[in-house]
mmCIF file of C-alpha atoms in Angstrom:
data_model
loop_
_atom_site.group_PDB
_atom_site.id
_atom_site.type_symbol
_atom_site.label_atom_id
_atom_site.label_comp_id
_atom_site.label_asym_id
_atom_site.label_seq_id
_atom_site.Cartn_x
_atom_site.Cartn_y
_atom_site.Cartn_z
ATOM 1 C CA MET A 1 90.575 239.779 -68.559
ATOM 2 C CA THR A 2 90.587 237.730 -71.741
ATOM 3 C CA ASP A 3 88.556 234.562 -72.264
ATOM 4 C CA ASN A 4 91.768 232.508 -72.438
ATOM 5 C CA VAL A 5 92.917 233.746 -69.034
ATOM 6 C CA LYS A 6 89.485 233.074 -67.518
ATOM 7 C CA LYS A 7 89.504 229.585 -68.993
ATOM 8 C CA ARG A 8 93.012 228.902 -67.658
ATOM 9 C CA ARG A 9 91.995 230.009 -64.159
ATOM 10 C CA ARG A 10 89.044 227.607 -64.198
ATOM 11 C CA GLU A 11 91.261 224.667 -65.101
ATOM 12 C CA SER A 12 92.044 222.212 -62.336
ATOM 13 C CA PRO A 13 95.535 220.784 -61.752
ATOM 14 C CA SER A 14 94.391 217.502 -63.320
ATOM 15 C CA SER A 15 93.251 219.358 -66.439
ATOM 16 C CA ILE A 16 96.580 221.166 -66.697
ATOM 17 C CA LEU A 17 98.432 217.864 -66.340
ATOM 18 C CA TYR A 18 96.268 216.355 -69.089
ATOM 19 C CA HIS A 19 97.202 219.143 -71.520
ATOM 20 C CA GLU A 20 100.847 218.818 -70.469
ATOM 21 C CA TRP A 21 100.709 215.053 -71.040
ATOM 22 C CA ASP A 22 99.085 215.464 -74.445
ATOM 23 C CA TYR A 23 101.630 218.020 -75.637
ATOM 24 C CA LEU A 24 104.682 216.170 -74.356
ATOM 25 C CA ARG A 25 103.418 212.896 -75.786
ATOM 26 C CA THR A 26 103.024 214.518 -79.221
ATOM 27 C CA ARG A 27 106.383 216.238 -78.939
ATOM 28 C CA GLU A 28 108.226 213.148 -77.792
ATOM 29 C CA LYS A 29 106.747 211.145 -80.653
ATOM 30 C CA SER A 30 108.400 213.497 -83.105
ATOM 31 C CA LEU A 31 111.727 213.105 -81.252
ATOM 32 C CA SER A 32 111.556 209.423 -80.432
ATOM 33 C CA LEU A 33 113.243 208.237 -83.669
ATOM 34 C CA GLY A 34 112.319 204.603 -83.399
ATOM 35 C CA TYR A 35 111.197 204.328 -79.806
ATOM 36 C CA SER A 36 107.997 202.411 -79.324
ATOM 37 C CA LYS A 37 104.742 204.113 -78.391
ATOM 38 C CA ARG A 38 104.900 202.398 -75.014
ATOM 39 C CA THR A 39 108.366 203.818 -74.354
ATOM 40 C CA VAL A 40 107.286 207.346 -75.252
ATOM 41 C CA GLU A 41 104.267 207.121 -72.947
ATOM 42 C CA MET A 42 106.456 205.734 -70.164
ATOM 43 C CA TYR A 43 108.818 208.684 -70.521
ATOM 44 C CA VAL A 44 105.974 211.208 -70.414
ATOM 45 C CA ALA A 45 104.554 209.490 -67.328
ATOM 46 C CA PHE A 46 108.030 209.549 -65.775
ATOM 47 C CA THR A 47 108.282 213.299 -66.428
ATOM 48 C CA VAL A 48 104.891 214.079 -64.881
ATOM 49 C CA ILE A 49 105.533 211.895 -61.831
ATOM 50 C CA ILE A 50 108.941 213.487 -61.244
ATOM 51 C CA PHE A 51 107.413 216.969 -61.291
ATOM 52 C CA LEU A 52 104.626 215.953 -58.904
ATOM 53 C CA VAL A 53 107.079 214.335 -56.476
ATOM 54 C CA ALA A 54 109.241 217.471 -56.617
ATOM 55 C CA MET A 55 106.293 219.700 -55.741
ATOM 56 C CA VAL A 56 105.240 217.453 -52.862
ATOM 57 C CA LEU A 57 108.784 217.403 -51.433
ATOM 58 C CA GLN A 58 109.116 221.143 -51.923
ATOM 59 C CA THR A 59 105.958 221.871 -49.941
ATOM 60 C CA THR A 60 106.507 219.273 -47.187
ATOM 61 C CA VAL A 61 109.986 217.914 -46.443
ATOM 62 C CA PHE A 62 112.033 220.917 -47.583
ATOM 63 C CA HIS A 63 109.614 223.254 -45.847
ATOM 64 C CA LEU A 64 110.958 221.810 -42.589
ATOM 65 C CA ILE A 65 114.657 222.136 -43.466
ATOM 66 C CA GLN A 66 114.862 225.699 -44.693
ATOM 67 C CA ILE A 67 118.181 227.543 -44.630
ATOM 68 C CA GLY A 68 117.907 231.218 -43.820
ATOM 69 C CA GLY A 69 114.155 230.919 -44.286
ATOM 70 C CA VAL A 70 114.695 229.640 -47.832
ATOM 71 C CA LYS A 71 113.993 226.225 -49.353
ATOM 72 C CA PRO A 72 115.196 224.857 -52.707
ATOM 73 C CA ASP A 73 113.052 225.254 -55.807
ATOM 74 C CA LEU A 74 113.044 221.681 -57.103
ATOM 75 C CA VAL A 75 110.576 222.505 -59.866
ATOM 76 C CA LEU A 76 112.959 225.137 -61.214
ATOM 77 C CA ILE A 77 115.819 222.615 -61.294
ATOM 78 C CA LEU A 78 113.634 220.208 -63.274
ATOM 79 C CA VAL A 79 112.574 222.910 -65.730
ATOM 80 C CA VAL A 80 116.236 223.777 -66.289
ATOM 81 C CA TYR A 81 117.079 220.105 -66.888
ATOM 82 C CA PHE A 82 114.289 219.478 -69.378
ATOM 83 C CA GLY A 83 114.947 222.774 -71.112
ATOM 84 C CA LEU A 84 118.648 221.998 -71.560
ATOM 85 C CA THR A 85 118.162 218.393 -72.654
ATOM 86 C CA LYS A 86 114.827 218.478 -74.517
ATOM 87 C CA GLY A 87 114.731 221.945 -76.071
ATOM 88 C CA SER A 88 112.870 225.205 -75.604
ATOM 89 C CA ASP A 89 109.442 223.795 -76.576
ATOM 90 C CA ILE A 90 109.341 221.246 -73.775
ATOM 91 C CA GLY A 91 111.131 223.660 -71.460
ATOM 92 C CA CYS A 92 108.435 226.309 -72.009
ATOM 93 C CA VAL A 93 105.483 223.930 -71.719
ATOM 94 C CA SER A 94 106.879 222.222 -68.624
ATOM 95 C CA GLY A 95 107.718 225.558 -67.034
ATOM 96 C CA PHE A 96 104.267 226.988 -67.684
ATOM 97 C CA ALA A 97 102.193 223.949 -66.681
ATOM 98 C CA PHE A 98 104.057 223.041 -63.526
ATOM 99 C CA GLY A 99 104.740 226.650 -62.624
ATOM 100 C CA LEU A 100 100.990 227.221 -62.717
ATOM 101 C CA ILE A 101 100.371 224.211 -60.484
ATOM 102 C CA GLU A 102 103.116 225.455 -58.153
ATOM 103 C CA ASP A 103 101.220 228.750 -57.891
ATOM 104 C CA MET A 104 98.109 226.828 -56.849
ATOM 105 C CA PHE A 105 99.985 224.905 -54.150
ATOM 106 C CA SER A 106 101.942 227.894 -52.838
ATOM 107 C CA GLY A 107 99.070 230.385 -52.719
ATOM 108 C CA MET A 108 101.055 232.934 -54.728
ATOM 109 C CA SER A 109 99.529 235.117 -57.422
ATOM 110 C CA LEU A 110 98.210 232.779 -60.094
ATOM 111 C CA GLY A 111 100.543 232.882 -63.054
ATOM 112 C CA ALA A 112 103.654 234.293 -61.340
ATOM 113 C CA ASN A 113 105.638 231.048 -61.245
ATOM 114 C CA ALA A 114 104.120 230.024 -64.557
ATOM 115 C CA LEU A 115 105.550 233.155 -66.175
ATOM 116 C CA THR A 116 109.002 233.005 -64.595
ATOM 117 C CA LYS A 117 109.488 229.293 -65.216
ATOM 118 C CA THR A 118 108.270 229.576 -68.803
ATOM 119 C CA ILE A 119 110.969 232.191 -69.364
ATOM 120 C CA VAL A 120 113.564 229.979 -67.663
ATOM 121 C CA GLY A 121 112.490 226.955 -69.733
ATOM 122 C CA PHE A 122 112.804 228.924 -72.958
ATOM 123 C CA LEU A 123 116.203 230.398 -72.090
ATOM 124 C CA CYS A 124 117.594 227.007 -71.043
ATOM 125 C CA GLY A 125 116.207 225.374 -74.176
ATOM 126 C CA PHE A 126 117.822 228.036 -76.342
ATOM 127 C CA SER A 127 121.115 227.850 -74.431
ATOM 128 C CA GLY A 128 121.148 224.061 -74.598
ATOM 129 C CA LYS A 129 121.793 224.259 -78.338
ATOM 130 C CA HIS A 130 125.125 225.934 -77.673
ATOM 131 C CA LEU A 131 126.232 224.164 -74.485
ATOM 132 C CA TYR A 132 127.581 220.724 -73.639
ATOM 133 C CA THR A 133 124.549 219.519 -71.718
ATOM 134 C CA GLN A 134 126.125 216.204 -70.678
ATOM 135 C CA SER A 135 128.365 218.115 -68.294
ATOM 136 C CA LEU A 136 127.113 218.305 -64.723
ATOM 137 C CA VAL A 137 128.897 221.641 -64.351
ATOM 138 C CA THR A 138 126.732 223.043 -67.162
ATOM 139 C CA HIS A 139 123.568 222.085 -65.288
ATOM 140 C CA ILE A 140 124.818 223.500 -61.988
ATOM 141 C CA LEU A 141 125.798 226.830 -63.532
ATOM 142 C CA CYS A 142 122.537 227.064 -65.492
ATOM 143 C CA VAL A 143 120.563 226.351 -62.318
ATOM 144 C CA GLY A 144 122.465 229.145 -60.571
ATOM 145 C CA VAL A 145 121.790 231.675 -63.331
ATOM 146 C CA SER A 146 118.176 230.512 -63.709
ATOM 147 C CA THR A 147 117.578 230.886 -59.971
ATOM 148 C CA ILE A 148 118.788 234.482 -60.091
ATOM 149 C CA ILE A 149 116.482 235.213 -63.041
ATOM 150 C CA ASP A 150 113.527 233.452 -61.401
ATOM 151 C CA VAL A 151 113.917 235.160 -58.015
ATOM 152 C CA LEU A 152 114.414 238.633 -59.492
ATOM 153 C CA LEU A 153 111.362 238.230 -61.725
ATOM 154 C CA LEU A 154 109.226 237.048 -58.794
ATOM 155 C CA PHE A 155 110.356 239.980 -56.654
ATOM 156 C CA SER A 156 109.584 242.315 -59.554
ATOM 157 C CA ILE A 157 106.039 240.937 -59.585
ATOM 158 C CA HIS A 158 105.403 240.802 -55.822
ATOM 159 C CA GLY A 159 107.707 243.574 -54.634
ATOM 160 C CA PHE A 160 111.212 243.422 -53.172
ATOM 161 C CA LEU A 161 111.625 242.489 -49.504
ATOM 162 C CA LEU A 162 114.157 244.126 -47.207
ATOM 163 C CA ASP A 163 116.325 240.984 -47.166
ATOM 164 C CA TRP A 164 115.844 240.070 -50.822
ATOM 165 C CA GLU A 165 119.615 239.869 -51.373
ATOM 166 C CA ASN A 166 119.957 237.167 -48.708
ATOM 167 C CA ILE A 167 117.021 235.239 -50.142
ATOM 168 C CA LEU A 168 118.580 235.417 -53.599
ATOM 169 C CA ILE A 169 121.966 234.195 -52.359
ATOM 170 C CA TYR A 170 120.601 231.390 -50.168
ATOM 171 C CA GLU A 171 118.214 230.049 -52.798
ATOM 172 C CA THR A 172 120.860 230.156 -55.527
ATOM 173 C CA ILE A 173 123.337 228.204 -53.393
ATOM 174 C CA TYR A 174 120.655 225.775 -52.163
ATOM 175 C CA ASN A 175 119.471 225.026 -55.704
ATOM 176 C CA MET A 176 123.020 224.541 -56.982
ATOM 177 C CA ILE A 177 123.717 222.067 -54.157
ATOM 178 C CA CYS A 178 120.554 220.070 -54.917
ATOM 179 C CA CYS A 179 121.105 220.141 -58.680
ATOM 180 C CA PRO A 180 123.684 217.294 -59.023
ATOM 181 C CA TRP A 181 121.530 214.844 -57.082
ATOM 182 C CA ILE A 182 118.422 215.609 -59.116
ATOM 183 C CA VAL A 183 120.307 215.387 -62.417
ATOM 184 C CA TYR A 184 121.756 212.033 -61.334
ATOM 185 C CA LEU A 185 118.292 210.675 -60.484
ATOM 186 C CA LEU A 186 116.839 211.926 -63.771
ATOM 187 C CA ARG A 187 119.649 210.391 -65.808
ATOM 188 C CA PHE A 188 119.308 207.127 -63.899
ATOM 189 C CA GLY A 189 115.575 207.050 -64.635
ATOM 190 C CA GLU A 190 116.130 207.824 -68.310
ATOM 191 C CA ARG A 191 118.734 205.045 -68.581
ATOM 192 C CA ARG A 192 116.279 202.599 -67.073
ATOM 193 C CA LEU A 193 113.633 203.682 -69.559
ATOM 194 C CA ARG A 194 116.050 203.249 -72.471
ATOM 195 C CA THR A 195 116.973 199.798 -71.175
ATOM 196 C CA ARG A 196 113.330 198.802 -70.982
ATOM 197 C CA SER A 197 112.647 200.290 -74.410
ATOM 198 C CA SER A 198 115.215 197.963 -75.972
ATOM 199 C CA SER A 199 113.155 195.002 -74.808
ATOM 200 C CA PHE A 200 110.104 196.330 -76.684
ATOM 201 C CA ILE A 201 111.905 196.863 -80.002
#
């Protein structure tokens, strides 16, 4: 085991969020094109809070309303959104950081979700350059494809279950149903941030 892996395993969720915050803040500064420092920090805080709320809902509320023993992967939907709209850099970093925290909450092998969601974030970021990302249909289809990739990769790591096909189908459909609502909320939040940013300029 390398020193970097050992160091990553010793990091707490708060430490991971700090590194995520620092990277996204630096990245967003380079993309802000005139936005104030306050606006950039507000957007980064918005991103972190959204991911934390998604993980809490995923492990509490949606745990009680499973369909076919499957619940939606809200974190995956968010990674797809940020990958498509913000690029592969933010998609990868968001996927890795919050995938790692998801591993800690779920009790799965440390690094499994981090790996799969990093791959999803990169692929969505790359695809976003060639797709019309303002279309809701684009997000829904990308969430469907990303769910298939994510589930197959996780089964490859942990081993395939007897009913893995049903799990794959249910989770793909569940995520695609949840996708429009999450995209709407994210766009609403971003519009509010842009509106507030105009008052600081």
